[in-house]
Amino acid sequence: MELLDAFKWRYATKKYDPSKKVDQVLVDKIVEATRLAPTSSGLQPFEVFVITNQELKNKIVTVSNDQKIIADCSHLLVFAAWDNYTAERIDHIYALTTKGREQPEDRYQAYTDRLKSMYLNKPAEVNFAHTARQAYIAFGFAIAEAASLKVDATPMEGFTRERFEKCHIITHRVS
Ligand SMILES: Cc1cc2nc3c(=O)[nH]c(=O)nc-3n(C[C@H](O)[C@H](O)[C@H](O)COP(=O)(O)O)c2cc1C
């Protein structure tokens, strides 16, 4: 479908039929769209969780203003921005980039050193604001891809770490 036609079709769905499940092939395409989204320095500083477990979705309803659509939707995609940049995270992403692009091992050494000197001295809140913006770009791509596949979707925000931790949805912190 032409992109603008897909956007005209799209709307924020307010009710889901819990008996209907989106085909995994389509969900995979939506997740792939997030992977292909541009991010600052290609750092992809977020995780995307695809949640189908009913018990977990029910729990998330309780920390998301009791929005029942979370329980009823077939797949809940949670975009979790990194809480900060770390040397390990930067190295991990660039190890993947090096491998994916079949580059020599030290190809990005100078570049990642520069990234570390840029980010590692900044306050965590400043870096989190940056990672969150990157997550929003990927989230936009996911919504656009869902529309192009005619998959109903509802954008949402307000999933805070504190609320997730309070009801034991997050059981440990990833540094
Ligand atoms: C960042 C963001 C957060 C949103 N949060 C919610 C939400 O929590 N619950 C909901 O039903 N809709 C939510 N929406 C959907 C908006 O209400 C909806 O996109 C807006 O009213 C425009 O309607 P449309 O998307 O159907 O064109 C959110 C949209 C965005 C972009």
mmCIF file of C-alpha atoms and ligand atoms in Angstrom:
data_model
loop_
_atom_site.group_PDB
_atom_site.id
_atom_site.type_symbol
_atom_site.label_atom_id
_atom_site.label_comp_id
_atom_site.label_asym_id
_atom_site.label_seq_id
_atom_site.Cartn_x
_atom_site.Cartn_y
_atom_site.Cartn_z
ATOM 1 C CA MET A 1 0.000 0.000 0.000
ATOM 2 C CA GLU A 2 1.210 3.508 -0.721
ATOM 3 C CA LEU A 3 2.499 5.075 2.497
ATOM 4 C CA LEU A 4 0.059 7.992 2.538
ATOM 5 C CA ASP A 5 -2.872 5.659 1.905
ATOM 6 C CA ALA A 6 -1.692 3.540 4.830
ATOM 7 C CA PHE A 7 -1.595 6.644 7.027
ATOM 8 C CA LYS A 8 -5.130 7.605 5.952
ATOM 9 C CA TRP A 9 -6.267 4.086 6.926
ATOM 10 C CA ARG A 10 -4.506 4.153 10.308
ATOM 11 C CA TYR A 11 -6.250 5.127 13.525
ATOM 12 C CA ALA A 12 -5.561 4.504 17.220
ATOM 13 C CA THR A 13 -7.617 1.383 17.869
ATOM 14 C CA LYS A 14 -9.628 1.567 21.078
ATOM 15 C CA LYS A 15 -10.995 -1.982 21.332
ATOM 16 C CA TYR A 16 -9.572 -5.389 20.393
ATOM 17 C CA ASP A 17 -11.227 -8.764 19.921
ATOM 18 C CA PRO A 18 -9.176 -10.998 22.269
ATOM 19 C CA SER A 19 -9.984 -14.082 20.189
ATOM 20 C CA LYS A 20 -8.123 -12.650 17.173
ATOM 21 C CA LYS A 21 -4.335 -13.005 16.907
ATOM 22 C CA VAL A 22 -2.084 -11.131 14.504
ATOM 23 C CA ASP A 23 -0.086 -13.488 12.290
ATOM 24 C CA GLN A 24 3.503 -13.823 13.567
ATOM 25 C CA VAL A 25 4.816 -13.099 10.047
ATOM 26 C CA LEU A 26 3.253 -9.629 10.237
ATOM 27 C CA VAL A 27 4.518 -9.030 13.775
ATOM 28 C CA ASP A 28 8.024 -9.959 12.631
ATOM 29 C CA LYS A 29 7.777 -7.374 9.834
ATOM 30 C CA ILE A 30 6.733 -4.695 12.326
ATOM 31 C CA VAL A 31 9.685 -5.555 14.587
ATOM 32 C CA GLU A 32 11.985 -5.549 11.561
ATOM 33 C CA ALA A 33 10.802 -1.999 10.766
ATOM 34 C CA THR A 34 12.056 -0.909 14.209
ATOM 35 C CA ARG A 35 15.428 -2.499 13.481
ATOM 36 C CA LEU A 36 15.678 -0.572 10.210
ATOM 37 C CA ALA A 37 14.825 2.787 11.783
ATOM 38 C CA PRO A 38 17.587 5.390 11.891
ATOM 39 C CA THR A 39 19.138 6.054 15.312
ATOM 40 C CA SER A 40 21.838 8.444 16.423
ATOM 41 C CA SER A 41 25.238 6.889 15.579
ATOM 42 C CA GLY A 42 23.390 3.659 14.813
ATOM 43 C CA LEU A 43 23.345 2.820 18.521
ATOM 44 C CA GLN A 44 19.753 1.491 18.621
ATOM 45 C CA PRO A 45 19.671 2.395 22.327
ATOM 46 C CA PHE A 46 16.514 0.529 23.300
ATOM 47 C CA GLU A 47 15.019 -2.939 23.526
ATOM 48 C CA VAL A 48 11.713 -3.966 22.009
ATOM 49 C CA PHE A 49 9.774 -6.540 24.017
ATOM 50 C CA VAL A 50 7.033 -8.450 22.196
ATOM 51 C CA ILE A 51 4.618 -9.612 24.863
ATOM 52 C CA THR A 52 1.918 -12.209 24.243
ATOM 53 C CA ASN A 53 1.755 -13.853 27.662
ATOM 54 C CA GLN A 54 -1.774 -13.220 28.964
ATOM 55 C CA GLU A 55 -0.822 -13.162 32.642
ATOM 56 C CA LEU A 56 1.865 -10.570 31.969
ATOM 57 C CA LYS A 57 -0.451 -8.422 29.822
ATOM 58 C CA ASN A 58 -3.059 -8.505 32.624
ATOM 59 C CA LYS A 59 -0.420 -7.311 35.074
ATOM 60 C CA ILE A 60 0.639 -4.485 32.757
ATOM 61 C CA VAL A 61 -2.985 -3.269 32.588
ATOM 62 C CA THR A 62 -2.753 -2.516 36.322
ATOM 63 C CA VAL A 63 0.186 -0.134 35.803
ATOM 64 C CA SER A 64 -1.130 1.452 32.609
ATOM 65 C CA ASN A 65 -4.216 3.335 33.791
ATOM 66 C CA ASP A 66 -6.328 0.175 33.592
ATOM 67 C CA GLN A 67 -6.403 0.243 29.804
ATOM 68 C CA LYS A 68 -8.088 -3.049 28.947
ATOM 69 C CA ILE A 69 -6.875 -2.928 25.356
ATOM 70 C CA ILE A 70 -3.513 -4.138 26.687
ATOM 71 C CA ALA A 71 -5.105 -7.351 27.942
ATOM 72 C CA ASP A 72 -7.135 -7.819 24.762
ATOM 73 C CA CYS A 73 -4.516 -7.060 22.096
ATOM 74 C CA SER A 74 -2.728 -10.044 20.587
ATOM 75 C CA HIS A 75 0.801 -8.580 20.775
ATOM 76 C CA LEU A 76 2.032 -5.799 23.041
ATOM 77 C CA LEU A 77 5.268 -4.174 21.860
ATOM 78 C CA VAL A 78 7.091 -2.364 24.666
ATOM 79 C CA PHE A 79 9.893 0.008 23.660
ATOM 80 C CA ALA A 80 12.342 0.255 26.558
ATOM 81 C CA ALA A 81 14.950 2.978 26.078
ATOM 82 C CA TRP A 82 18.336 2.411 27.712
ATOM 83 C CA ASP A 83 18.558 4.205 31.052
ATOM 84 C CA ASN A 84 22.046 5.418 30.126
ATOM 85 C CA TYR A 85 24.898 4.864 27.695
ATOM 86 C CA THR A 86 27.654 2.580 28.950
ATOM 87 C CA ALA A 87 30.933 1.450 27.389
ATOM 88 C CA GLU A 88 29.604 -2.132 27.354
ATOM 89 C CA ARG A 89 26.435 -1.185 25.512
ATOM 90 C CA ILE A 90 28.315 0.865 22.911
ATOM 91 C CA ASP A 91 30.856 -1.941 22.417
ATOM 92 C CA HIS A 92 28.099 -4.550 22.152
ATOM 93 C CA ILE A 93 26.259 -2.670 19.399
ATOM 94 C CA TYR A 94 29.445 -1.964 17.485
ATOM 95 C CA ALA A 95 30.535 -5.612 17.764
ATOM 96 C CA LEU A 96 27.253 -6.474 16.035
ATOM 97 C CA THR A 97 27.754 -3.725 13.443
ATOM 98 C CA THR A 98 31.313 -4.913 12.740
ATOM 99 C CA LYS A 99 30.115 -8.476 12.293
ATOM 100 C CA GLY A 100 27.035 -7.539 10.256
ATOM 101 C CA ARG A 101 29.070 -5.397 7.874
ATOM 102 C CA GLU A 102 31.940 -7.896 7.764
ATOM 103 C CA GLN A 103 34.465 -5.266 8.802
ATOM 104 C CA PRO A 104 37.884 -5.776 10.430
ATOM 105 C CA GLU A 105 37.699 -5.929 14.215
ATOM 106 C CA ASP A 106 39.193 -2.472 14.871
ATOM 107 C CA ARG A 107 37.199 -0.748 12.113
ATOM 108 C CA TYR A 108 35.082 1.306 14.552
ATOM 109 C CA GLN A 109 37.573 1.658 17.421
ATOM 110 C CA ALA A 110 38.223 5.388 16.962
ATOM 111 C CA TYR A 111 34.535 6.042 16.388
ATOM 112 C CA THR A 112 33.366 4.186 19.509
ATOM 113 C CA ASP A 113 36.083 5.925 21.554
ATOM 114 C CA ARG A 114 34.616 9.227 20.386
ATOM 115 C CA LEU A 115 31.088 8.108 21.269
ATOM 116 C CA LYS A 116 32.228 7.091 24.749
ATOM 117 C CA SER A 117 33.940 10.434 25.343
ATOM 118 C CA MET A 118 30.761 12.148 24.163
ATOM 119 C CA TYR A 119 28.227 10.221 26.276
ATOM 120 C CA LEU A 120 29.893 8.676 29.296
ATOM 121 C CA ASN A 121 30.484 12.006 31.066
ATOM 122 C CA LYS A 122 26.922 13.198 30.692
ATOM 123 C CA PRO A 123 24.282 12.789 33.404
ATOM 124 C CA ALA A 124 22.132 9.664 33.030
ATOM 125 C CA GLU A 125 18.952 11.791 32.661
ATOM 126 C CA VAL A 126 20.428 13.645 29.686
ATOM 127 C CA ASN A 127 21.427 10.379 28.023
ATOM 128 C CA PHE A 128 18.055 8.804 28.789
ATOM 129 C CA ALA A 129 16.289 11.744 27.122
ATOM 130 C CA HIS A 130 18.464 11.023 24.086
ATOM 131 C CA THR A 131 17.854 7.242 24.059
ATOM 132 C CA ALA A 132 14.119 7.827 24.510
ATOM 133 C CA ARG A 133 14.060 10.032 21.411
ATOM 134 C CA GLN A 134 15.707 7.239 19.423
ATOM 135 C CA ALA A 135 13.111 4.770 20.728
ATOM 136 C CA TYR A 136 10.348 7.118 19.536
ATOM 137 C CA ILE A 137 11.768 7.114 16.009
ATOM 138 C CA ALA A 138 11.653 3.312 15.942
ATOM 139 C CA PHE A 139 8.172 3.372 17.469
ATOM 140 C CA GLY A 140 7.047 5.639 14.603
ATOM 141 C CA PHE A 141 8.445 3.181 12.084
ATOM 142 C CA ALA A 142 6.593 0.321 13.801
ATOM 143 C CA ILE A 143 3.274 2.191 13.705
ATOM 144 C CA ALA A 144 3.840 3.053 10.030
ATOM 145 C CA GLU A 145 4.683 -0.552 9.123
ATOM 146 C CA ALA A 146 1.630 -1.827 11.027
ATOM 147 C CA ALA A 147 -0.537 0.588 9.021
ATOM 148 C CA SER A 148 0.991 -0.523 5.738
ATOM 149 C CA LEU A 149 0.149 -4.133 6.679
ATOM 150 C CA LYS A 150 -3.355 -3.117 7.847
ATOM 151 C CA VAL A 151 -2.643 -4.297 11.354
ATOM 152 C CA ASP A 152 -4.572 -2.366 13.996
ATOM 153 C CA ALA A 153 -2.357 -0.625 16.538
ATOM 154 C CA THR A 154 -2.654 1.742 19.482
ATOM 155 C CA PRO A 155 0.262 3.991 20.378
ATOM 156 C CA MET A 156 0.641 4.436 24.143
ATOM 157 C CA GLU A 157 3.078 5.932 26.563
ATOM 158 C CA GLY A 158 3.464 6.167 30.317
ATOM 159 C CA PHE A 159 5.049 2.782 30.937
ATOM 160 C CA THR A 160 7.489 3.855 33.619
ATOM 161 C CA ARG A 161 10.169 1.582 35.006
ATOM 162 C CA GLU A 162 9.140 2.407 38.589
ATOM 163 C CA ARG A 163 5.566 1.234 38.029
ATOM 164 C CA PHE A 164 6.739 -1.908 36.241
ATOM 165 C CA GLU A 165 9.122 -2.711 39.074
ATOM 166 C CA LYS A 166 6.465 -2.126 41.712
ATOM 167 C CA CYS A 167 4.317 -4.946 40.425
ATOM 168 C CA HIS A 168 7.339 -7.178 39.717
ATOM 169 C CA ILE A 169 7.056 -6.991 35.929
ATOM 170 C CA ILE A 170 10.754 -6.087 35.896
ATOM 171 C CA THR A 171 12.510 -8.354 38.363
ATOM 172 C CA HIS A 172 16.068 -7.196 37.839
ATOM 173 C CA ARG A 173 17.897 -4.170 36.513
ATOM 174 C CA VAL A 174 20.062 -4.385 33.446
ATOM 175 C CA SER A 175 23.008 -2.026 33.884
HETATM 176 C C1 LIG B 1 2.674 9.006 22.387
HETATM 177 C C2 LIG B 1 1.235 8.626 22.297
HETATM 178 C C3 LIG B 1 0.594 8.151 23.426
HETATM 179 C C4 LIG B 1 -0.746 7.717 23.346
HETATM 180 N N1 LIG B 1 -1.331 7.138 24.442
HETATM 181 C C5 LIG B 1 -2.543 6.566 24.306
HETATM 182 C C6 LIG B 1 -3.095 5.806 25.371
HETATM 183 O O1 LIG B 1 -2.502 5.625 26.430
HETATM 184 N N2 LIG B 1 -4.319 5.238 25.187
HETATM 185 C C7 LIG B 1 -5.004 5.377 24.000
HETATM 186 O O2 LIG B 1 -6.116 4.833 23.887
HETATM 187 N N3 LIG B 1 -4.505 6.116 22.985
HETATM 188 C C8 LIG B 1 -3.289 6.693 23.100
HETATM 189 N N4 LIG B 1 -2.752 7.398 22.058
HETATM 190 C C9 LIG B 1 -3.515 7.548 20.823
HETATM 191 C C10 LIG B 1 -3.983 8.983 20.574
HETATM 192 O O3 LIG B 1 -5.012 9.297 21.467
HETATM 193 C C11 LIG B 1 -4.425 9.099 19.124
HETATM 194 O O4 LIG B 1 -3.321 8.794 18.292
HETATM 195 C C12 LIG B 1 -4.935 10.504 18.803
HETATM 196 O O5 LIG B 1 -6.134 10.735 19.498
HETATM 197 C C13 LIG B 1 -5.185 10.692 17.306
HETATM 198 O O6 LIG B 1 -6.067 9.711 16.834
HETATM 199 P P1 LIG B 1 -5.685 8.723 15.638
HETATM 200 O O7 LIG B 1 -4.375 8.081 16.006
HETATM 201 O O8 LIG B 1 -6.812 7.722 15.607
HETATM 202 O O9 LIG B 1 -5.567 9.521 14.396
HETATM 203 C C14 LIG B 1 -1.443 7.854 22.128
HETATM 204 C C15 LIG B 1 -0.786 8.392 21.013
HETATM 205 C C16 LIG B 1 0.529 8.740 21.087
HETATM 206 C C17 LIG B 1 1.225 9.256 19.852
#
